[in-house]
Short mmCIF file of C-alpha atoms and ligand atoms in Angstrom, two decimals:
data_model
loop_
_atom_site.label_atom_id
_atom_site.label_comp_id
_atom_site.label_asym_id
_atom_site.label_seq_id
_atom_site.Cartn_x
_atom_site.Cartn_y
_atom_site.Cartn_z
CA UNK Y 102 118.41 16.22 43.34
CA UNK Y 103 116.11 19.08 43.94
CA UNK Y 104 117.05 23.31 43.88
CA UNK Y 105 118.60 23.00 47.56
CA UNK Y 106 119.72 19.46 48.11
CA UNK Y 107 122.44 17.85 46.08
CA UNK Y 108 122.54 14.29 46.99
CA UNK Y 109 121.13 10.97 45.84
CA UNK Y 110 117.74 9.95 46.66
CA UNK Y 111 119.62 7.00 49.27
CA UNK Y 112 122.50 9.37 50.77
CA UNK Y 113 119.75 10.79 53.06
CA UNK Y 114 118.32 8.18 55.64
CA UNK Y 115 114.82 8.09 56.15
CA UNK Y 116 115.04 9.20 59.74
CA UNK Y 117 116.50 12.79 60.33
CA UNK Y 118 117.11 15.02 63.08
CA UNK Y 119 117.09 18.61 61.92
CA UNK Y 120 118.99 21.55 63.80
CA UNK Y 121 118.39 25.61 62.48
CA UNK Y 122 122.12 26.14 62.59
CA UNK Y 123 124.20 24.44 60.11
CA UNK Y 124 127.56 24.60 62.39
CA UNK Y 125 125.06 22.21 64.42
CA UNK Y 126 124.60 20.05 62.39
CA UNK Y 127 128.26 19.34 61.59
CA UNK Y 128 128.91 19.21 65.52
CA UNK Y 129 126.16 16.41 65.91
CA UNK Y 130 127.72 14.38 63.18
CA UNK Y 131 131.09 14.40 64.38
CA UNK Y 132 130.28 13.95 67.66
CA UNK Y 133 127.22 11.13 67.60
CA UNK Y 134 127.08 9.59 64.58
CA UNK Y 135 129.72 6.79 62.85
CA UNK Y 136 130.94 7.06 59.58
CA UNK Y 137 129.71 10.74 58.73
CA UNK Y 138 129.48 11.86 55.51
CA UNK Y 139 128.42 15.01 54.29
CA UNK Y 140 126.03 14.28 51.65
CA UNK Y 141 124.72 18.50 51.01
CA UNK Y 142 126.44 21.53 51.31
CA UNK Y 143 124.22 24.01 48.96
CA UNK Y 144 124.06 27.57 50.37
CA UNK Y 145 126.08 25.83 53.39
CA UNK Y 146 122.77 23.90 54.68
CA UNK Y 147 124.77 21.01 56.44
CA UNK Y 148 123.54 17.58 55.48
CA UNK Y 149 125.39 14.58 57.20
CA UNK Y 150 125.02 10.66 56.98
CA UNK Y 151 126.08 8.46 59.06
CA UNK Y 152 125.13 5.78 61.75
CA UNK Y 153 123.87 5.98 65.52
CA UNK Y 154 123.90 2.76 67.77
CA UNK Y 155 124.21 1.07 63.80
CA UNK Y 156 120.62 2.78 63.02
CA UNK Y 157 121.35 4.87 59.57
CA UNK Y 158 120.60 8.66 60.62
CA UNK Y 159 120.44 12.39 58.52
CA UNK Y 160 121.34 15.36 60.37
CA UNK Y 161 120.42 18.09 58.24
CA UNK Y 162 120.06 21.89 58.95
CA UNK Y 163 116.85 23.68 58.61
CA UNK Y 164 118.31 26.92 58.03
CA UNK Y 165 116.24 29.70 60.46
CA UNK Y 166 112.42 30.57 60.05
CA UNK Y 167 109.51 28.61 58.66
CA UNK Y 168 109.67 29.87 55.43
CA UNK Y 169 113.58 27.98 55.62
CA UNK Y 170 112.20 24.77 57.18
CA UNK Y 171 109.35 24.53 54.73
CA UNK Y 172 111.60 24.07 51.57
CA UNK Y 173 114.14 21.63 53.34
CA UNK Y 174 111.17 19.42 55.66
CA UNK Y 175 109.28 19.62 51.71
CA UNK Y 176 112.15 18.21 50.02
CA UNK Y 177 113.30 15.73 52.38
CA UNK Y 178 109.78 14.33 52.90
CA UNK Y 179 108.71 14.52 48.79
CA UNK Y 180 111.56 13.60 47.18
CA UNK Y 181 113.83 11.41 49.58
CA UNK Y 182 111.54 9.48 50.98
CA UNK Y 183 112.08 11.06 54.74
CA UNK Y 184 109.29 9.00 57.17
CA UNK Y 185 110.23 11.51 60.30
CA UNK Y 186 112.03 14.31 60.96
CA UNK Y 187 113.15 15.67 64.63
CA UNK Y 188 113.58 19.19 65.16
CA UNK Y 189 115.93 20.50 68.03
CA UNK Y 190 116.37 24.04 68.74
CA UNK Y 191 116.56 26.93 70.66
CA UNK Y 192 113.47 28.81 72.16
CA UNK Y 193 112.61 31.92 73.63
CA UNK Y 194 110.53 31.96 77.08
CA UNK Y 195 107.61 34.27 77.74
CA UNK Y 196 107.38 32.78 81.35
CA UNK Y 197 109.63 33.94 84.40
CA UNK Y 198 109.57 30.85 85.69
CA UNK Y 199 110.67 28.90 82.79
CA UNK Y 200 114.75 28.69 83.59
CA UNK Y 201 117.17 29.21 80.79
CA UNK Y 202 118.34 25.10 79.55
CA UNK Y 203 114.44 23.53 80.03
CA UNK Y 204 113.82 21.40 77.37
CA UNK Y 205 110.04 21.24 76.34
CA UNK Y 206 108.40 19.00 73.31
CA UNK Y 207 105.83 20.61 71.10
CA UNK Y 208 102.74 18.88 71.30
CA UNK Y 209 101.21 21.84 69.02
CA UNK Y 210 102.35 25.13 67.87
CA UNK Y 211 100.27 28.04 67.58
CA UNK Y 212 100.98 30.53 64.85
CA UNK Y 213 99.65 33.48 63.05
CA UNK Y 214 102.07 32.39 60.07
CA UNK Y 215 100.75 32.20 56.22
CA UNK Y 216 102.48 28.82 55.83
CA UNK Y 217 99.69 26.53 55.76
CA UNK Y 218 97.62 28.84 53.76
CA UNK Y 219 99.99 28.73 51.18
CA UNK Y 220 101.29 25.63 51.37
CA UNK Y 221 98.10 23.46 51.43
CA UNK Y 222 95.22 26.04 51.61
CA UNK Y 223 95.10 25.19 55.05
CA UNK Y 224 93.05 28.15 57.08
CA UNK Y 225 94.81 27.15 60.34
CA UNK Y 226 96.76 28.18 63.46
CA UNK Y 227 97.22 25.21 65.58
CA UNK Y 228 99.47 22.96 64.27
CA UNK Y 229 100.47 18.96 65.82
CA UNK Y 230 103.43 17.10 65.54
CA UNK Y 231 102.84 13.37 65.76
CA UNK Y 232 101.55 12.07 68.77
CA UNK Y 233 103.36 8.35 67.66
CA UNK Y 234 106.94 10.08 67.83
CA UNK Y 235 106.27 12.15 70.86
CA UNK Y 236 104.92 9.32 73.14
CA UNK Y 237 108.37 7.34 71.62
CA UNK Y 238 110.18 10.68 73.25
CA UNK Y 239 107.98 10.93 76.41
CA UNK Y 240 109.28 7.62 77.36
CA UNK Y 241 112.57 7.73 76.20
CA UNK Y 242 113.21 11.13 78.03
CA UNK Y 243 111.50 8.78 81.09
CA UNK Y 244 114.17 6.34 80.79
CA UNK Y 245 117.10 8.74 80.90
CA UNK Y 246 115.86 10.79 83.91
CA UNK Y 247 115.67 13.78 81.53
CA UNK Y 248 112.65 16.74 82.84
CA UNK Y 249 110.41 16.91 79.41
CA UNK Y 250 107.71 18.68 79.48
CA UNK Y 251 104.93 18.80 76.32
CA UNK Y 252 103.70 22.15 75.63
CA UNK Y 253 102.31 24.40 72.85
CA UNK Y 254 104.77 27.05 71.62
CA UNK Y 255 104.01 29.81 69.70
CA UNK Y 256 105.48 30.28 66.71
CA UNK Y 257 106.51 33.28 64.89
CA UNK Y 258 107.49 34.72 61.41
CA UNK Y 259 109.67 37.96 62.87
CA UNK Y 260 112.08 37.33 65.58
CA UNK Y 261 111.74 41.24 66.37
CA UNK Y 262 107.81 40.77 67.10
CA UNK Y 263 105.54 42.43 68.77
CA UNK Y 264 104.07 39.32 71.11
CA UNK Y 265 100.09 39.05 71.40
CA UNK Y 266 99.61 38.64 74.93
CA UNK Y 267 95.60 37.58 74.39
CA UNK Y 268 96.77 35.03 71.61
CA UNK Y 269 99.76 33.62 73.92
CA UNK Y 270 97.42 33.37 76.60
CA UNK Y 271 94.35 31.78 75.27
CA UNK Y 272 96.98 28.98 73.57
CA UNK Y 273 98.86 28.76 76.76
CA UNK Y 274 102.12 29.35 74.89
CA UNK Y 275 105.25 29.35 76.99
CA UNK Y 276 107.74 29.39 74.90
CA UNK Y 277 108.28 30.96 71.35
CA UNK Y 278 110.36 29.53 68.29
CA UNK Y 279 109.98 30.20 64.72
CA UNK Y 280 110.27 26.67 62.32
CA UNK Y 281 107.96 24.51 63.91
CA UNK Y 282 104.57 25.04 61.96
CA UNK Y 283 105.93 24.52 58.74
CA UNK Y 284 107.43 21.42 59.72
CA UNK Y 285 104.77 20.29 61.31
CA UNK Y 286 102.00 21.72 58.20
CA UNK Y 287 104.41 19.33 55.95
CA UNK Y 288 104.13 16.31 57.59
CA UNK Y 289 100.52 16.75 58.18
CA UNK Y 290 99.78 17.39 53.98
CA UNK Y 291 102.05 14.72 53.08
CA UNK Y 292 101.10 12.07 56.39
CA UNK Y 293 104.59 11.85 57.93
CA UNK Y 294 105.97 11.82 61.15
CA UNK Y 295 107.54 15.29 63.04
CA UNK Y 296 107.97 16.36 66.28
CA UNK Y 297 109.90 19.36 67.48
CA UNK Y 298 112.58 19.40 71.09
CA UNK Y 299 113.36 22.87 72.46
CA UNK Y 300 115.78 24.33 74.77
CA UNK Y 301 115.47 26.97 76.28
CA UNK Y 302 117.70 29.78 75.12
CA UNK Y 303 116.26 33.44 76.05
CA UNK Y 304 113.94 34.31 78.88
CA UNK Y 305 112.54 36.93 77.44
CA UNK Y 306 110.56 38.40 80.71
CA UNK Y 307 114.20 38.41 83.37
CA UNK Y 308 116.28 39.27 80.04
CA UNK Y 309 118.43 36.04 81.12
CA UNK Y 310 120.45 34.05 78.19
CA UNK Y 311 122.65 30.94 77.84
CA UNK Y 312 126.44 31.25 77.89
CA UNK Y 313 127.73 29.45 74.84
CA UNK Y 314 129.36 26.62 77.08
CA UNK Y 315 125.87 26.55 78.39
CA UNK Y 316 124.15 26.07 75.19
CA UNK Y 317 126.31 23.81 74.23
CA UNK Y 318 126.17 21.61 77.14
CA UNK Y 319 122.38 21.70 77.09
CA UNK Y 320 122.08 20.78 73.30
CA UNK Y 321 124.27 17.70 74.67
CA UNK Y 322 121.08 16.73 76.13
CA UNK Y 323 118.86 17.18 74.18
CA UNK Y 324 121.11 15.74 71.27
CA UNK Y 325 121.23 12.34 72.89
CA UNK Y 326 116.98 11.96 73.60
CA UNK Y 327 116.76 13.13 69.83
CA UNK Y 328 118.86 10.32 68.35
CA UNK Y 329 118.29 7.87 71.44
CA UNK Y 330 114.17 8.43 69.74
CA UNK Y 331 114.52 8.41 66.87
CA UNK Y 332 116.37 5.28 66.48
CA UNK Y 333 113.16 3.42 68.09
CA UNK Y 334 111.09 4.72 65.07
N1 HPA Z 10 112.15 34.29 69.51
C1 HPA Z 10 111.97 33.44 68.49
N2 HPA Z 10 112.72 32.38 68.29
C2 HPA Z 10 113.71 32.14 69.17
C3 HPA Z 10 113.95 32.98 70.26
C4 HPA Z 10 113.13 34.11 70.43
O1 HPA Z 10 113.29 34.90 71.38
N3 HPA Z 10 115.03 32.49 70.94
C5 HPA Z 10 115.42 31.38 70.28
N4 HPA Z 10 114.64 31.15 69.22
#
């Protein structure tokens, strides 16, 4: 047990796929997975157990921010013996061409964050996710006929921001979420796998969002590549 997880060291699998929203979570597990079983519920943080195509999965929620995903990716890694964990969220876009639905993988993030600084006395801004996990998605995403493009985001600590345009530009950033670089600071400090799937949720240049249907159906998606990639790990 640790101060946010409540479960035994072998109710969490060591491959998880890690939502923000805790409602999320639940909906993957009931919909994907065999055998559920909710296996943490502290401060309502979603936790669930169970088994895709008979591989043993954790769908756990990462709560919202990197300051949120660096205690739960921390635990999960540390103390339950996690080897990789799969983000999928939601992103903003800072492109007009970048249509509301497009689902990107993070090759890097690029953040002006304290995180790694803290974490790891770390002095820096690019962040990777594992290049192992991400070729496994490439291909998978390849084999379902599903557009994935790899990208650098940029990753933020306020949602209400003001955006650097010099900053976005120089990194190329085309989209904008906000767990990523803890995540992927973690797994870098303590040599385990992470990667990070996002949809595309706001365009923040034509104002244009996803209907709820819409997000819903999307996640779908990107759901299935997740767990369809994670299970070849
Ligand atoms: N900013 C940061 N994170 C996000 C956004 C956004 O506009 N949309 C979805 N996640």
């Amino acid at each position: 047990m640790t101060p946010h997880i409540e479960c035994q060291k072998n109710d969490i699998a060591p491959l998880v796929i890690m939502p923000g929203d805790p409602k999320r979570a639940r909906y993957i597990a009931e919909k994907y997975l065999k055998n559920a079983k909710l296996v943490n519920s502290v401060r309502e943080e979603y936790g669930y157990t169970g088994f895709y195509k008979n591989i043993r999965i954790t769908v756990f929620s990462s709560g919202m921010g990197n300051a949120s995903m660096g205690i739960y990716s921390h635990e999960l890694f540390k103390f339950y013996d996690v080897k990789a964990i799969l983000r999928v969220g939601s992103c903003g876009s800072y492109c007009k061409n970048i249509n509301i639905n497009d689902l990107f993988i993070l090759s890097n993030v690029f953040s002006n964050s304290n995180y790694a600084l803290e974490y790891a006395n770390l002095n820096e801004k690019l962040m990777s996710s594992s290049k192992i996990l991400n070729d496994t998605i490439m291909k998978t995403a390849e084999e379902l006929k599903i557009n994935l493009e790899s990208i650098t985001g940029n990753n933020v600590d306020a949602f209400y921001n003001i955006i650097n345009e010099s900053e976005v530009n120089k990194y190329n950033c085309k989209i904008v979420e906000m767990e990523s670089f803890a995540l992927f600071t973690n797994a870098k400090v303590l040599n385990k796998l992470c990667s990070t799937l996002v949809t595309v949720s706001d365009n923040l240049v034509t104002g244009k969002k996803l209907t709820s249907l819409e997000r819903e159906k999307s996640f779908d998606k990107m759901i299935i590549l997740a767990l369809e990639s994670i299970i070849k790990i």
